[in-house]
Short mmCIF file of N, CA and C in Angstrom, two decimals:
data_model
loop_
_atom_site.label_atom_id
_atom_site.label_comp_id
_atom_site.label_asym_id
_atom_site.label_seq_id
_atom_site.Cartn_x
_atom_site.Cartn_y
_atom_site.Cartn_z
N MET Y 1 -28.07 -67.87 75.07
CA MET Y 1 -28.43 -66.77 75.99
C MET Y 1 -29.59 -67.22 76.93
N PRO Y 2 -29.55 -68.49 77.17
CA PRO Y 2 -30.75 -68.85 78.11
C PRO Y 2 -30.41 -68.24 79.52
N PHE Y 3 -31.48 -68.04 80.22
CA PHE Y 3 -31.43 -67.80 81.71
C PHE Y 3 -32.09 -68.95 82.37
N ILE Y 4 -31.37 -69.47 83.32
CA ILE Y 4 -31.76 -70.70 84.00
C ILE Y 4 -31.84 -70.46 85.54
N SER Y 5 -32.98 -70.42 85.99
CA SER Y 5 -33.30 -70.28 87.38
C SER Y 5 -33.57 -71.52 88.08
N ILE Y 6 -32.77 -71.89 89.23
CA ILE Y 6 -32.76 -73.11 89.97
C ILE Y 6 -33.08 -72.89 91.38
N ARG Y 7 -34.19 -73.50 91.86
CA ARG Y 7 -34.37 -73.51 93.28
C ARG Y 7 -34.19 -74.97 93.80
N LEU Y 8 -33.48 -75.06 94.86
CA LEU Y 8 -33.29 -76.51 95.30
C LEU Y 8 -33.29 -76.49 96.84
N SER Y 9 -33.58 -77.68 97.33
CA SER Y 9 -33.64 -77.92 98.72
C SER Y 9 -33.15 -79.30 99.09
N THR Y 10 -32.25 -79.39 100.03
CA THR Y 10 -31.68 -80.65 100.44
C THR Y 10 -31.42 -80.71 101.89
N PRO Y 11 -31.80 -81.71 102.62
CA PRO Y 11 -31.50 -81.70 104.08
C PRO Y 11 -30.29 -82.51 104.26
N THR Y 12 -29.63 -83.11 103.39
CA THR Y 12 -28.52 -83.98 103.58
C THR Y 12 -27.22 -83.35 103.41
N ASP Y 13 -26.27 -83.80 104.07
CA ASP Y 13 -24.73 -83.41 103.89
C ASP Y 13 -24.52 -81.93 104.08
N LEU Y 14 -25.28 -81.20 104.83
CA LEU Y 14 -24.89 -79.76 105.08
C LEU Y 14 -24.42 -79.55 106.49
N PRO Y 15 -23.34 -78.84 106.69
CA PRO Y 15 -22.77 -78.65 108.05
C PRO Y 15 -23.91 -77.98 108.90
N VAL Y 16 -24.01 -78.49 110.22
CA VAL Y 16 -24.89 -77.82 111.09
C VAL Y 16 -24.09 -77.01 112.09
N GLY Y 17 -24.64 -75.95 112.53
CA GLY Y 17 -23.95 -75.23 113.78
C GLY Y 17 -23.14 -74.10 113.33
N ASP Y 18 -22.18 -74.21 112.32
CA ASP Y 18 -21.32 -73.30 111.82
C ASP Y 18 -21.84 -72.46 110.65
N PRO Y 19 -22.50 -71.35 110.70
CA PRO Y 19 -23.17 -70.90 109.53
C PRO Y 19 -22.13 -70.51 108.35
N ALA Y 20 -20.85 -70.18 108.54
CA ALA Y 20 -19.79 -69.98 107.51
C ALA Y 20 -19.57 -71.31 106.80
N ARG Y 21 -19.45 -72.38 107.57
CA ARG Y 21 -19.24 -73.72 106.86
C ARG Y 21 -20.50 -74.16 106.07
N ARG Y 22 -21.68 -73.85 106.61
CA ARG Y 22 -22.83 -74.21 105.96
C ARG Y 22 -22.97 -73.33 104.68
N GLN Y 23 -22.70 -72.10 104.75
CA GLN Y 23 -22.85 -71.19 103.49
C GLN Y 23 -21.83 -71.74 102.46
N ALA Y 24 -20.52 -71.99 102.88
CA ALA Y 24 -19.56 -72.61 101.98
C ALA Y 24 -20.06 -73.78 101.30
N ALA Y 25 -20.64 -74.67 102.05
CA ALA Y 25 -21.26 -75.96 101.54
C ALA Y 25 -22.31 -75.68 100.44
N LEU Y 26 -23.21 -74.73 100.71
CA LEU Y 26 -24.33 -74.46 99.82
C LEU Y 26 -23.75 -73.82 98.62
N ASP Y 27 -22.73 -72.79 98.76
CA ASP Y 27 -22.04 -72.20 97.61
C ASP Y 27 -21.37 -73.34 96.74
N ALA Y 28 -20.74 -74.21 97.23
CA ALA Y 28 -20.12 -75.27 96.60
C ALA Y 28 -21.08 -76.14 95.73
N LEU Y 29 -22.21 -76.46 96.53
CA LEU Y 29 -23.32 -77.25 95.80
C LEU Y 29 -23.92 -76.43 94.48
N ALA Y 30 -24.12 -75.04 94.92
CA ALA Y 30 -24.63 -74.28 93.82
C ALA Y 30 -23.70 -74.23 92.44
N ALA Y 31 -22.42 -74.15 92.82
CA ALA Y 31 -21.38 -74.12 91.70
C ALA Y 31 -21.44 -75.40 90.99
N ARG Y 32 -21.52 -76.52 91.57
CA ARG Y 32 -21.72 -77.79 90.85
C ARG Y 32 -22.95 -77.93 90.18
N VAL Y 33 -24.06 -77.52 90.72
CA VAL Y 33 -25.37 -77.43 90.01
C VAL Y 33 -25.29 -76.60 88.81
N ALA Y 34 -24.82 -75.44 88.86
CA ALA Y 34 -24.68 -74.47 87.74
C ALA Y 34 -23.83 -75.01 86.61
N ALA Y 35 -22.73 -75.61 86.96
CA ALA Y 35 -21.74 -76.22 85.96
C ALA Y 35 -22.48 -77.39 85.18
N ARG Y 36 -23.10 -78.23 86.00
CA ARG Y 36 -23.81 -79.40 85.26
C ARG Y 36 -24.87 -78.90 84.30
N VAL Y 37 -25.71 -77.98 84.80
CA VAL Y 37 -26.90 -77.62 83.95
C VAL Y 37 -26.29 -76.75 82.81
N SER Y 38 -25.41 -75.97 82.99
CA SER Y 38 -24.85 -75.10 81.92
C SER Y 38 -24.30 -76.01 80.85
N GLY Y 39 -23.52 -77.04 81.29
CA GLY Y 39 -22.81 -77.95 80.34
C GLY Y 39 -23.90 -78.69 79.64
N SER Y 40 -24.92 -79.13 80.20
CA SER Y 40 -26.01 -79.94 79.49
C SER Y 40 -26.76 -79.04 78.58
N THR Y 41 -26.87 -77.70 78.87
CA THR Y 41 -27.56 -76.81 78.05
C THR Y 41 -26.71 -76.42 76.76
N ALA Y 42 -25.43 -76.48 76.90
CA ALA Y 42 -24.59 -76.25 75.73
C ALA Y 42 -24.56 -77.45 74.81
N ARG Y 43 -24.44 -78.73 75.37
CA ARG Y 43 -24.25 -79.83 74.66
C ARG Y 43 -25.60 -80.23 74.12
N LEU Y 44 -26.71 -80.21 74.76
CA LEU Y 44 -28.07 -80.70 74.27
C LEU Y 44 -28.96 -79.70 73.53
N LEU Y 45 -28.79 -78.40 73.93
CA LEU Y 45 -29.58 -77.36 73.34
C LEU Y 45 -28.81 -76.39 72.42
N GLY Y 46 -27.42 -76.63 72.25
CA GLY Y 46 -26.66 -75.92 71.42
C GLY Y 46 -26.52 -74.47 71.88
N LYS Y 47 -26.62 -74.23 73.19
CA LYS Y 47 -26.46 -72.80 73.72
C LYS Y 47 -25.03 -72.51 74.12
N ARG Y 48 -24.62 -71.38 73.85
CA ARG Y 48 -23.17 -70.98 74.26
C ARG Y 48 -23.14 -70.81 75.70
N GLU Y 49 -22.26 -71.44 76.39
CA GLU Y 49 -22.01 -71.27 77.84
C GLU Y 49 -21.66 -69.81 78.13
N ASP Y 50 -20.94 -69.12 77.35
CA ASP Y 50 -20.42 -67.83 77.73
C ASP Y 50 -21.54 -66.72 77.73
N VAL Y 51 -22.73 -67.05 77.25
CA VAL Y 51 -23.84 -66.22 77.46
C VAL Y 51 -25.04 -66.81 78.13
N THR Y 52 -24.81 -67.96 78.89
CA THR Y 52 -25.73 -68.54 79.61
C THR Y 52 -25.69 -68.19 81.12
N SER Y 53 -26.77 -67.75 81.58
CA SER Y 53 -26.82 -67.26 82.98
C SER Y 53 -27.63 -68.27 83.90
N VAL Y 54 -27.01 -68.55 85.03
CA VAL Y 54 -27.64 -69.44 85.98
C VAL Y 54 -27.76 -68.89 87.29
N ALA Y 55 -28.89 -68.91 88.01
CA ALA Y 55 -29.13 -68.31 89.22
C ALA Y 55 -29.63 -69.63 90.12
N VAL Y 56 -28.92 -69.81 91.20
CA VAL Y 56 -29.23 -70.89 92.05
C VAL Y 56 -29.80 -70.39 93.38
N SER Y 57 -30.85 -70.71 93.88
CA SER Y 57 -31.23 -70.27 95.21
C SER Y 57 -31.57 -71.56 96.05
N TYR Y 58 -31.52 -71.41 97.38
CA TYR Y 58 -31.81 -72.50 98.28
C TYR Y 58 -32.97 -72.10 99.11
N VAL Y 59 -33.72 -73.34 99.32
CA VAL Y 59 -34.94 -73.15 100.08
C VAL Y 59 -34.60 -74.36 101.33
N GLU Y 60 -34.86 -73.78 102.52
CA GLU Y 60 -34.61 -74.65 103.60
C GLU Y 60 -35.71 -75.89 103.51
N PRO Y 61 -35.35 -77.07 103.76
CA PRO Y 61 -36.33 -78.14 103.52
C PRO Y 61 -37.44 -78.16 104.40
N GLY Y 62 -37.45 -77.43 105.60
CA GLY Y 62 -38.61 -77.21 106.38
C GLY Y 62 -39.69 -76.25 105.78
N ARG Y 63 -39.34 -75.68 104.73
CA ARG Y 63 -40.11 -74.73 104.04
C ARG Y 63 -40.56 -75.08 102.59
N TRP Y 64 -40.13 -76.35 102.28
CA TRP Y 64 -40.67 -76.86 100.91
C TRP Y 64 -41.46 -78.05 101.28
N PHE Y 65 -42.72 -78.06 100.64
CA PHE Y 65 -43.75 -79.04 101.04
C PHE Y 65 -44.13 -79.76 99.68
N VAL Y 66 -44.26 -81.01 99.74
CA VAL Y 66 -44.65 -81.98 98.68
C VAL Y 66 -45.59 -82.90 99.26
N GLY Y 67 -46.72 -82.83 98.69
CA GLY Y 67 -47.88 -83.73 99.05
C GLY Y 67 -48.29 -83.59 100.46
N GLY Y 68 -47.98 -82.42 101.02
CA GLY Y 68 -48.47 -82.12 102.46
C GLY Y 68 -47.23 -82.01 103.39
N PRO Y 69 -46.56 -82.97 103.53
CA PRO Y 69 -45.38 -82.92 104.53
C PRO Y 69 -44.17 -82.09 103.96
N SER Y 70 -43.39 -81.59 104.89
CA SER Y 70 -42.24 -80.86 104.33
C SER Y 70 -41.08 -81.87 103.86
N LEU Y 71 -40.12 -81.28 103.00
CA LEU Y 71 -39.04 -82.23 102.62
C LEU Y 71 -38.16 -82.65 103.86
N ALA Y 72 -37.99 -81.74 104.97
CA ALA Y 72 -37.43 -82.01 106.10
C ALA Y 72 -37.99 -83.25 106.70
N SER Y 73 -39.18 -83.36 106.98
CA SER Y 73 -39.91 -84.57 107.58
C SER Y 73 -39.82 -85.76 106.69
N GLN Y 74 -39.71 -85.56 105.37
CA GLN Y 74 -39.53 -86.71 104.51
C GLN Y 74 -38.12 -87.20 104.38
N ARG Y 75 -37.15 -86.34 104.66
CA ARG Y 75 -35.87 -86.55 104.48
C ARG Y 75 -35.47 -86.72 102.96
N ARG Y 76 -36.16 -85.83 102.18
CA ARG Y 76 -35.90 -85.90 100.75
C ARG Y 76 -35.40 -84.50 100.35
N SER Y 77 -34.94 -84.50 99.04
CA SER Y 77 -34.45 -83.24 98.45
C SER Y 77 -35.43 -82.94 97.28
N SER Y 78 -35.26 -81.85 96.79
CA SER Y 78 -36.10 -81.43 95.54
C SER Y 78 -35.56 -80.18 94.91
N PHE Y 79 -36.12 -80.02 93.66
CA PHE Y 79 -35.56 -78.87 92.88
C PHE Y 79 -36.66 -78.43 91.91
N PHE Y 80 -36.54 -77.12 91.45
CA PHE Y 80 -37.37 -76.63 90.43
C PHE Y 80 -36.49 -75.82 89.53
N VAL Y 81 -36.44 -76.29 88.24
CA VAL Y 81 -35.54 -75.67 87.14
C VAL Y 81 -36.45 -75.03 86.16
N GLU Y 82 -36.17 -73.67 85.91
CA GLU Y 82 -36.78 -73.08 84.75
C GLU Y 82 -35.70 -72.45 83.81
N CYS Y 83 -35.80 -72.98 82.59
CA CYS Y 83 -34.90 -72.44 81.58
C CYS Y 83 -35.59 -71.61 80.50
N ARG Y 84 -35.22 -70.43 80.16
CA ARG Y 84 -35.78 -69.63 79.28
C ARG Y 84 -34.96 -69.61 77.92
N ILE Y 85 -35.52 -70.06 76.78
CA ILE Y 85 -34.85 -70.08 75.59
C ILE Y 85 -35.74 -69.39 74.46
N THR Y 86 -35.20 -68.99 73.27
CA THR Y 86 -35.96 -68.39 72.33
C THR Y 86 -36.78 -69.50 71.65
N ASP Y 87 -38.09 -69.13 71.50
CA ASP Y 87 -39.01 -70.04 70.94
C ASP Y 87 -38.55 -70.41 69.47
N GLY Y 88 -38.77 -71.72 69.15
CA GLY Y 88 -38.40 -72.25 67.84
C GLY Y 88 -36.85 -72.54 67.65
N THR Y 89 -35.94 -72.40 68.68
CA THR Y 89 -34.60 -72.62 68.51
C THR Y 89 -34.27 -74.09 68.86
N ASN Y 90 -35.16 -74.88 69.49
CA ASN Y 90 -34.87 -76.19 69.79
C ASN Y 90 -36.18 -76.94 69.59
N ASP Y 91 -36.01 -78.24 69.16
CA ASP Y 91 -37.20 -79.14 68.84
C ASP Y 91 -37.48 -79.89 70.13
N LYS Y 92 -38.70 -80.64 69.98
CA LYS Y 92 -39.15 -81.30 71.23
C LYS Y 92 -38.30 -82.38 71.66
N ASP Y 93 -37.56 -83.15 70.84
CA ASP Y 93 -36.64 -84.12 71.23
C ASP Y 93 -35.41 -83.51 71.96
N GLU Y 94 -34.86 -82.41 71.51
CA GLU Y 94 -33.78 -81.83 72.26
C GLU Y 94 -34.10 -81.25 73.65
N LYS Y 95 -35.31 -80.69 73.74
CA LYS Y 95 -35.76 -80.32 75.10
C LYS Y 95 -36.14 -81.47 75.85
N ALA Y 96 -36.66 -82.54 75.38
CA ALA Y 96 -36.99 -83.66 76.19
C ALA Y 96 -35.57 -84.35 76.75
N ALA Y 97 -34.64 -84.38 75.84
CA ALA Y 97 -33.32 -84.97 76.40
C ALA Y 97 -32.69 -84.07 77.38
N TRP Y 98 -32.94 -82.84 77.30
CA TRP Y 98 -32.41 -81.84 78.32
C TRP Y 98 -33.03 -81.93 79.59
N VAL Y 99 -34.41 -82.09 79.51
CA VAL Y 99 -35.29 -82.23 80.72
C VAL Y 99 -34.83 -83.48 81.47
N ARG Y 100 -34.63 -84.61 80.75
CA ARG Y 100 -34.26 -85.85 81.36
C ARG Y 100 -32.85 -85.89 81.97
N GLU Y 101 -31.88 -85.19 81.26
CA GLU Y 101 -30.43 -85.19 81.75
C GLU Y 101 -30.40 -84.21 82.88
N VAL Y 102 -31.13 -83.02 82.80
CA VAL Y 102 -30.95 -82.10 84.03
C VAL Y 102 -31.66 -82.74 85.18
N PHE Y 103 -32.76 -83.44 85.17
CA PHE Y 103 -33.51 -84.08 86.25
C PHE Y 103 -32.53 -85.09 86.80
N ASP Y 104 -31.95 -86.04 86.01
CA ASP Y 104 -31.00 -87.07 86.52
C ASP Y 104 -29.82 -86.39 87.26
N ALA Y 105 -29.21 -85.36 86.60
CA ALA Y 105 -28.01 -84.70 87.21
C ALA Y 105 -28.19 -84.14 88.51
N LEU Y 106 -29.38 -83.23 88.71
CA LEU Y 106 -29.70 -82.69 89.98
C LEU Y 106 -30.00 -83.72 90.98
N GLY Y 107 -30.80 -84.75 90.55
CA GLY Y 107 -31.12 -85.86 91.47
C GLY Y 107 -29.77 -86.44 92.07
N GLU Y 108 -28.76 -86.59 91.20
CA GLU Y 108 -27.42 -87.12 91.60
C GLU Y 108 -26.72 -86.13 92.60
N LEU Y 109 -26.78 -84.84 92.23
CA LEU Y 109 -26.08 -83.92 93.03
C LEU Y 109 -26.85 -83.57 94.36
N VAL Y 110 -28.12 -83.63 94.40
CA VAL Y 110 -28.71 -83.31 95.76
C VAL Y 110 -29.12 -84.47 96.56
N GLY Y 111 -29.15 -85.68 95.88
CA GLY Y 111 -29.44 -86.90 96.66
C GLY Y 111 -30.90 -87.08 97.20
N GLU Y 112 -31.44 -88.31 97.04
CA GLU Y 112 -32.76 -88.53 97.55
C GLU Y 112 -33.77 -87.54 97.00
N ALA Y 113 -33.71 -87.20 95.71
CA ALA Y 113 -34.71 -86.28 95.09
C ALA Y 113 -36.03 -86.89 95.20
N HIS Y 114 -37.03 -85.94 95.65
CA HIS Y 114 -38.31 -86.32 95.54
C HIS Y 114 -38.84 -86.46 94.08
N PRO Y 115 -39.62 -87.49 93.61
CA PRO Y 115 -40.04 -87.53 92.23
C PRO Y 115 -40.77 -86.31 91.75
N GLU Y 116 -41.36 -85.60 92.76
CA GLU Y 116 -42.05 -84.36 92.37
C GLU Y 116 -41.05 -83.19 92.36
N SER Y 117 -40.02 -83.46 91.61
CA SER Y 117 -39.06 -82.34 91.23
C SER Y 117 -39.26 -82.01 89.83
N TYR Y 118 -39.00 -80.70 89.55
CA TYR Y 118 -39.49 -80.17 88.20
C TYR Y 118 -38.26 -79.58 87.38
N VAL Y 119 -38.39 -79.85 86.01
CA VAL Y 119 -37.56 -79.10 85.13
C VAL Y 119 -38.44 -78.65 84.05
N HIS Y 120 -38.33 -77.41 83.75
CA HIS Y 120 -39.32 -76.66 82.88
C HIS Y 120 -38.51 -75.74 81.88
N VAL Y 121 -38.97 -75.96 80.55
CA VAL Y 121 -38.37 -75.08 79.47
C VAL Y 121 -39.49 -74.10 79.04
N HIS Y 122 -39.16 -72.90 79.20
CA HIS Y 122 -39.89 -71.84 78.59
C HIS Y 122 -39.51 -71.36 77.34
N ASP Y 123 -40.34 -71.67 76.21
CA ASP Y 123 -40.09 -71.06 74.84
C ASP Y 123 -40.61 -69.64 74.87
N VAL Y 124 -39.78 -68.87 74.79
CA VAL Y 124 -40.06 -67.35 74.91
C VAL Y 124 -40.08 -66.77 73.43
N ARG Y 125 -41.07 -65.87 73.06
CA ARG Y 125 -41.01 -65.28 71.74
C ARG Y 125 -39.85 -64.45 71.61
N GLY Y 126 -39.17 -64.54 70.46
CA GLY Y 126 -37.92 -63.69 70.16
C GLY Y 126 -38.10 -62.20 70.39
N ASP Y 127 -39.32 -61.77 70.06
CA ASP Y 127 -39.52 -60.29 70.21
C ASP Y 127 -39.79 -59.97 71.57
N ALA Y 128 -39.84 -60.69 72.45
CA ALA Y 128 -40.15 -60.46 73.84
C ALA Y 128 -38.97 -60.93 74.81
N TYR Y 129 -37.78 -61.22 74.19
CA TYR Y 129 -36.71 -61.82 75.02
C TYR Y 129 -35.41 -61.39 74.43
N GLY Y 130 -34.48 -61.03 75.34
CA GLY Y 130 -33.29 -60.58 74.84
C GLY Y 130 -32.25 -60.37 75.90
N TYR Y 131 -31.12 -59.92 75.61
CA TYR Y 131 -30.10 -59.46 76.64
C TYR Y 131 -29.31 -58.38 76.03
N GLY Y 132 -28.64 -57.59 76.92
CA GLY Y 132 -27.90 -56.46 76.45
C GLY Y 132 -28.70 -55.41 75.81
N GLY Y 133 -29.94 -55.37 76.07
CA GLY Y 133 -30.99 -54.44 75.41
C GLY Y 133 -31.36 -54.73 74.07
N VAL Y 134 -31.04 -55.93 73.54
CA VAL Y 134 -31.48 -56.32 72.23
C VAL Y 134 -32.24 -57.54 72.29
N THR Y 135 -33.43 -57.63 71.64
CA THR Y 135 -34.26 -58.78 71.53
C THR Y 135 -33.59 -59.82 70.64
N GLN Y 136 -33.89 -61.11 70.71
CA GLN Y 136 -33.40 -62.05 70.03
C GLN Y 136 -33.95 -62.01 68.54
N GLU Y 137 -35.11 -61.47 68.48
CA GLU Y 137 -35.69 -61.30 67.11
C GLU Y 137 -34.81 -60.16 66.43
N ARG Y 138 -34.58 -59.05 66.94
CA ARG Y 138 -33.66 -58.03 66.43
C ARG Y 138 -32.29 -58.70 65.94
N ARG Y 139 -31.71 -59.51 66.73
CA ARG Y 139 -30.47 -60.24 66.39
C ARG Y 139 -30.64 -61.10 65.26
N TYR Y 140 -31.74 -61.82 65.21
CA TYR Y 140 -32.07 -62.65 63.87
C TYR Y 140 -32.19 -61.77 62.70
N VAL Y 141 -33.03 -60.76 62.78
CA VAL Y 141 -33.20 -59.93 61.66
C VAL Y 141 -31.84 -59.30 61.19
N GLU Y 142 -31.23 -58.60 62.19
CA GLU Y 142 -29.80 -58.11 61.74
C GLU Y 142 -28.93 -59.14 61.36
N GLY Y 143 -28.95 -60.26 61.70
CA GLY Y 143 -28.02 -61.41 61.28
C GLY Y 143 -28.28 -61.84 59.91
N ARG Y 144 -29.73 -61.77 59.42
CA ARG Y 144 -29.99 -62.16 58.22
C ARG Y 144 -29.53 -61.01 57.10
N ALA Y 145 -29.70 -59.80 57.61
CA ALA Y 145 -29.36 -58.68 56.73
C ALA Y 145 -27.91 -58.55 56.39
N ALA Y 146 -27.05 -59.02 57.37
CA ALA Y 146 -25.67 -58.80 57.03
C ALA Y 146 -24.93 -60.01 57.80
N PRO Y 147 -23.76 -60.21 57.39
CA PRO Y 147 -22.93 -61.34 58.11
C PRO Y 147 -22.93 -60.90 59.57
N ARG Y 148 -22.86 -61.96 60.40
CA ARG Y 148 -22.78 -61.72 61.86
C ARG Y 148 -21.34 -61.28 62.15
N PRO Y 149 -21.19 -60.44 63.00
CA PRO Y 149 -19.91 -60.02 63.50
C PRO Y 149 -19.24 -61.23 64.41
N ALA Y 150 -17.87 -61.37 64.39
CA ALA Y 150 -17.26 -62.25 65.23
C ALA Y 150 -17.73 -62.07 66.73
N GLY Y 151 -18.04 -63.10 67.40
CA GLY Y 151 -18.37 -63.14 68.74
C GLY Y 151 -19.84 -62.92 69.05
N ASP Y 152 -20.65 -62.73 68.04
CA ASP Y 152 -22.13 -62.57 68.08
C ASP Y 152 -22.60 -63.90 68.74
N PRO Y 153 -23.37 -63.75 69.85
CA PRO Y 153 -23.72 -65.09 70.47
C PRO Y 153 -24.98 -65.76 69.92
N VAL Y 154 -25.44 -65.54 68.74
CA VAL Y 154 -26.50 -66.20 68.22
C VAL Y 154 -26.05 -67.56 67.60
N THR Y 155 -26.48 -68.69 68.20
CA THR Y 155 -25.94 -70.06 67.97
C THR Y 155 -27.09 -70.89 67.52
N PRO Y 156 -26.86 -71.59 66.36
CA PRO Y 156 -27.83 -72.52 65.81
C PRO Y 156 -28.01 -73.73 66.80
N SER Y 157 -29.32 -74.32 66.66
CA SER Y 157 -29.52 -75.52 67.51
C SER Y 157 -28.78 -76.63 66.96
N PRO Y 158 -28.57 -77.72 67.71
CA PRO Y 158 -27.98 -79.01 67.19
C PRO Y 158 -28.87 -79.41 66.09
N ALA Y 159 -30.19 -79.39 66.01
CA ALA Y 159 -30.94 -79.88 64.92
C ALA Y 159 -30.68 -79.05 63.70
N SER Y 160 -30.51 -77.78 63.76
CA SER Y 160 -30.40 -76.96 62.50
C SER Y 160 -29.04 -77.10 62.06
N ARG Y 161 -28.03 -77.37 62.98
CA ARG Y 161 -26.64 -77.57 62.56
C ARG Y 161 -26.64 -78.92 61.71
N ALA Y 162 -27.15 -79.93 62.32
CA ALA Y 162 -27.29 -81.30 61.62
C ALA Y 162 -27.88 -81.23 60.29
N ALA Y 163 -29.00 -80.46 60.12
CA ALA Y 163 -29.70 -80.34 58.99
C ALA Y 163 -28.87 -79.60 57.82
N ALA Y 164 -28.03 -78.71 58.29
CA ALA Y 164 -27.25 -77.95 57.38
C ALA Y 164 -25.95 -78.73 56.87
N THR Y 165 -25.74 -79.85 57.53
CA THR Y 165 -24.58 -80.59 57.23
C THR Y 165 -24.75 -81.46 55.96
N PRO Y 166 -24.02 -81.40 54.98
CA PRO Y 166 -24.15 -82.18 53.74
C PRO Y 166 -24.07 -83.61 54.08
#
């Protein structure tokens, strides 16, 4: 049930002049970015895609500055990714692999990514984070007290699944 917020900026390969074509190109880029990040999140962090939310926003390259000059003047792209997951559900190696893969994937998708582009994982306390009006801590407690109902989106991490395998 992670929430992933992605801000990106790219001066390349966007139609100029026709606002509808430009918006369609940005929407297509956002869909590709969301799909790649969501897939990496499922595969590397063990999070279910059906309860993963991704919001992608675009910043004009003339309004994103790195080291002083704008991305537009540098002819570079950049991104800032924030992923919120429940604290303790993934280990350092899983998060490091996710950060690397997401960085590489977005660099591939936006092209000419500035090295000062960021991928950030927020480990959020389970009693302070949830969806559907229920905290992750409550889901955990209720899941221990009784068998989980079919379709409950509590998913173990890849490390805990591997540890449980005989």
